[in-house]
Amino acid sequence: MEVTEVECSLNKEFLLPNGEVGRREAHKSAKLSLCRASATAIVLRISQSDNKETTYRLRSGQVQLHKRFLNEGRATIALSEPKARFFLSNCPPGHLSSFLQTMMVKM
């Protein structure tokens, strides 16, 4: 089963060049989707509860997944460009696992 969309709570951190957190955003309800921008480009689209939508291009080697608490419905997606971390929580563990596996396969 290929899951290309997941709903969860989302905390975003944008990092400064020295690695410190520059800006934080918290969203109680967000929808993350994987989309194909071109034949080779994968995009992570984040739709927030306030109808704001942002996209981040996913490149191989520039994405880290932290899945230690995956069975609790939590994970972290860290991007190196732009320097950002997305903390996902309150997500069904099965859907989150399938979503992250699909993301890694598509890249």
GROMACS .gro file of C-alpha atoms in nm:
model
  107
    1MET     CA    1   0.000   0.000   0.000
    2GLU     CA    2   0.140   0.338  -0.101
    3VAL     CA    3   0.047   0.625   0.129
    4THR     CA    4   0.124   0.967  -0.017
    5GLU     CA    5  -0.069   1.174   0.236
    6VAL     CA    6  -0.083   1.181   0.615
    7GLU     CA    7  -0.261   1.402   0.871
    8CYS     CA    8  -0.090   1.490   1.198
    9SER     CA    9   0.018   1.763   1.438
   10LEU     CA   10   0.323   1.945   1.309
   11ASN     CA   11   0.596   2.157   1.464
   12LYS     CA   12   0.839   2.326   1.226
   13GLU     CA   13   1.182   2.461   1.317
   14PHE     CA   14   1.390   2.668   1.079
   15LEU     CA   15   1.758   2.676   1.166
   16LEU     CA   16   2.011   2.958   1.139
   17PRO     CA   17   2.347   2.893   0.966
   18ASN     CA   18   2.510   2.829   1.306
   19GLY     CA   19   2.255   2.552   1.382
   20GLU     CA   20   2.044   2.742   1.635
   21VAL     CA   21   1.667   2.755   1.597
   22GLY     CA   22   1.569   3.078   1.425
   23ARG     CA   23   1.192   3.039   1.396
   24ARG     CA   24   0.931   2.790   1.521
   25GLU     CA   25   0.579   2.721   1.406
   26ALA     CA   26   0.324   2.487   1.564
   27HIS     CA   27   0.016   2.349   1.391
   28LYS     CA   28  -0.241   2.127   1.563
   29SER     CA   29  -0.364   1.993   1.232
   30ALA     CA   30  -0.162   1.962   0.913
   31LYS     CA   31  -0.168   1.743   0.606
   32LEU     CA   32   0.160   1.628   0.449
   33SER     CA   33   0.155   1.510   0.088
   34LEU     CA   34   0.415   1.376  -0.149
   35CYS     CA   35   0.389   1.514  -0.501
   36ARG     CA   36   0.595   1.477  -0.814
   37ALA     CA   37   0.704   1.816  -0.952
   38SER     CA   38   0.878   1.671  -1.258
   39ALA     CA   39   1.009   1.334  -1.377
   40THR     CA   40   1.281   1.334  -1.111
   41ALA     CA   41   1.172   1.588  -0.846
   42ILE     CA   42   0.969   1.494  -0.539
   43VAL     CA   43   0.802   1.768  -0.334
   44LEU     CA   44   0.674   1.758   0.023
   45ARG     CA   45   0.358   1.972   0.040
   46ILE     CA   46   0.237   2.084   0.381
   47SER     CA   47  -0.122   2.207   0.408
   48GLN     CA   48  -0.198   2.370   0.740
   49SER     CA   49  -0.531   2.423   0.911
   50ASP     CA   50  -0.526   2.795   0.820
   51ASN     CA   51  -0.532   2.698   0.447
   52LYS     CA   52  -0.167   2.797   0.406
   53GLU     CA   53   0.030   2.562   0.183
   54THR     CA   54   0.408   2.534   0.157
   55THR     CA   55   0.625   2.305  -0.051
   56TYR     CA   56   0.977   2.173   0.001
   57ARG     CA   57   1.179   1.995  -0.266
   58LEU     CA   58   1.319   1.665  -0.144
   59ARG     CA   59   1.661   1.570  -0.277
   60SER     CA   60   1.841   1.245  -0.218
   61GLY     CA   61   2.106   1.279   0.051
   62GLN     CA   62   1.953   1.599   0.193
   63VAL     CA   63   1.676   1.436   0.397
   64GLN     CA   64   1.715   1.261   0.732
   65LEU     CA   65   1.439   1.064   0.901
   66HIS     CA   66   1.430   1.004   1.274
   67LYS     CA   67   1.189   0.718   1.342
   68ARG     CA   68   1.270   0.613   1.698
   69PHE     CA   69   0.914   0.679   1.817
   70LEU     CA   70   0.738   0.566   1.501
   71ASN     CA   71   0.529   0.313   1.692
   72GLU     CA   72   0.390   0.607   1.896
   73GLY     CA   73   0.295   0.800   1.580
   74ARG     CA   74   0.587   1.043   1.599
   75ALA     CA   75   0.878   1.110   1.363
   76THR     CA   76   1.109   1.390   1.251
   77ILE     CA   77   1.198   1.490   0.896
   78ALA     CA   78   1.517   1.698   0.879
   79LEU     CA   79   1.610   1.885   0.561
   80SER     CA   80   1.957   2.022   0.496
   81GLU     CA   81   1.835   2.274   0.234
   82PRO     CA   82   1.655   2.474   0.361
   83LYS     CA   83   1.780   2.397   0.710
   84ALA     CA   84   1.456   2.286   0.869
   85ARG     CA   85   1.312   2.015   1.092
   86PHE     CA   86   0.954   1.893   1.088
   87PHE     CA   87   0.830   1.717   1.401
   88LEU     CA   88   0.526   1.500   1.328
   89SER     CA   89   0.304   1.371   1.609
   90ASN     CA   90  -0.047   1.241   1.677
   91CYS     CA   91  -0.043   1.035   1.361
   92PRO     CA   92  -0.166   0.677   1.315
   93PRO     CA   93   0.157   0.472   1.333
   94GLY     CA   94   0.065   0.254   1.035
   95HIS     CA   95  -0.005   0.551   0.808
   96LEU     CA   96   0.308   0.734   0.923
   97SER     CA   97   0.526   0.430   0.861
   98SER     CA   98   0.385   0.379   0.512
   99PHE     CA   99   0.419   0.751   0.432
  100LEU     CA  100   0.786   0.761   0.535
  101GLN     CA  101   0.864   0.439   0.346
  102THR     CA  102   0.700   0.582   0.034
  103MET     CA  103   0.900   0.903   0.072
  104MET     CA  104   1.231   0.716   0.090
  105VAL     CA  105   1.144   0.489  -0.205
  106LYS     CA  106   1.040   0.781  -0.428
  107MET     CA  107   1.363   0.972  -0.366
   0.00000   0.00000   0.00000
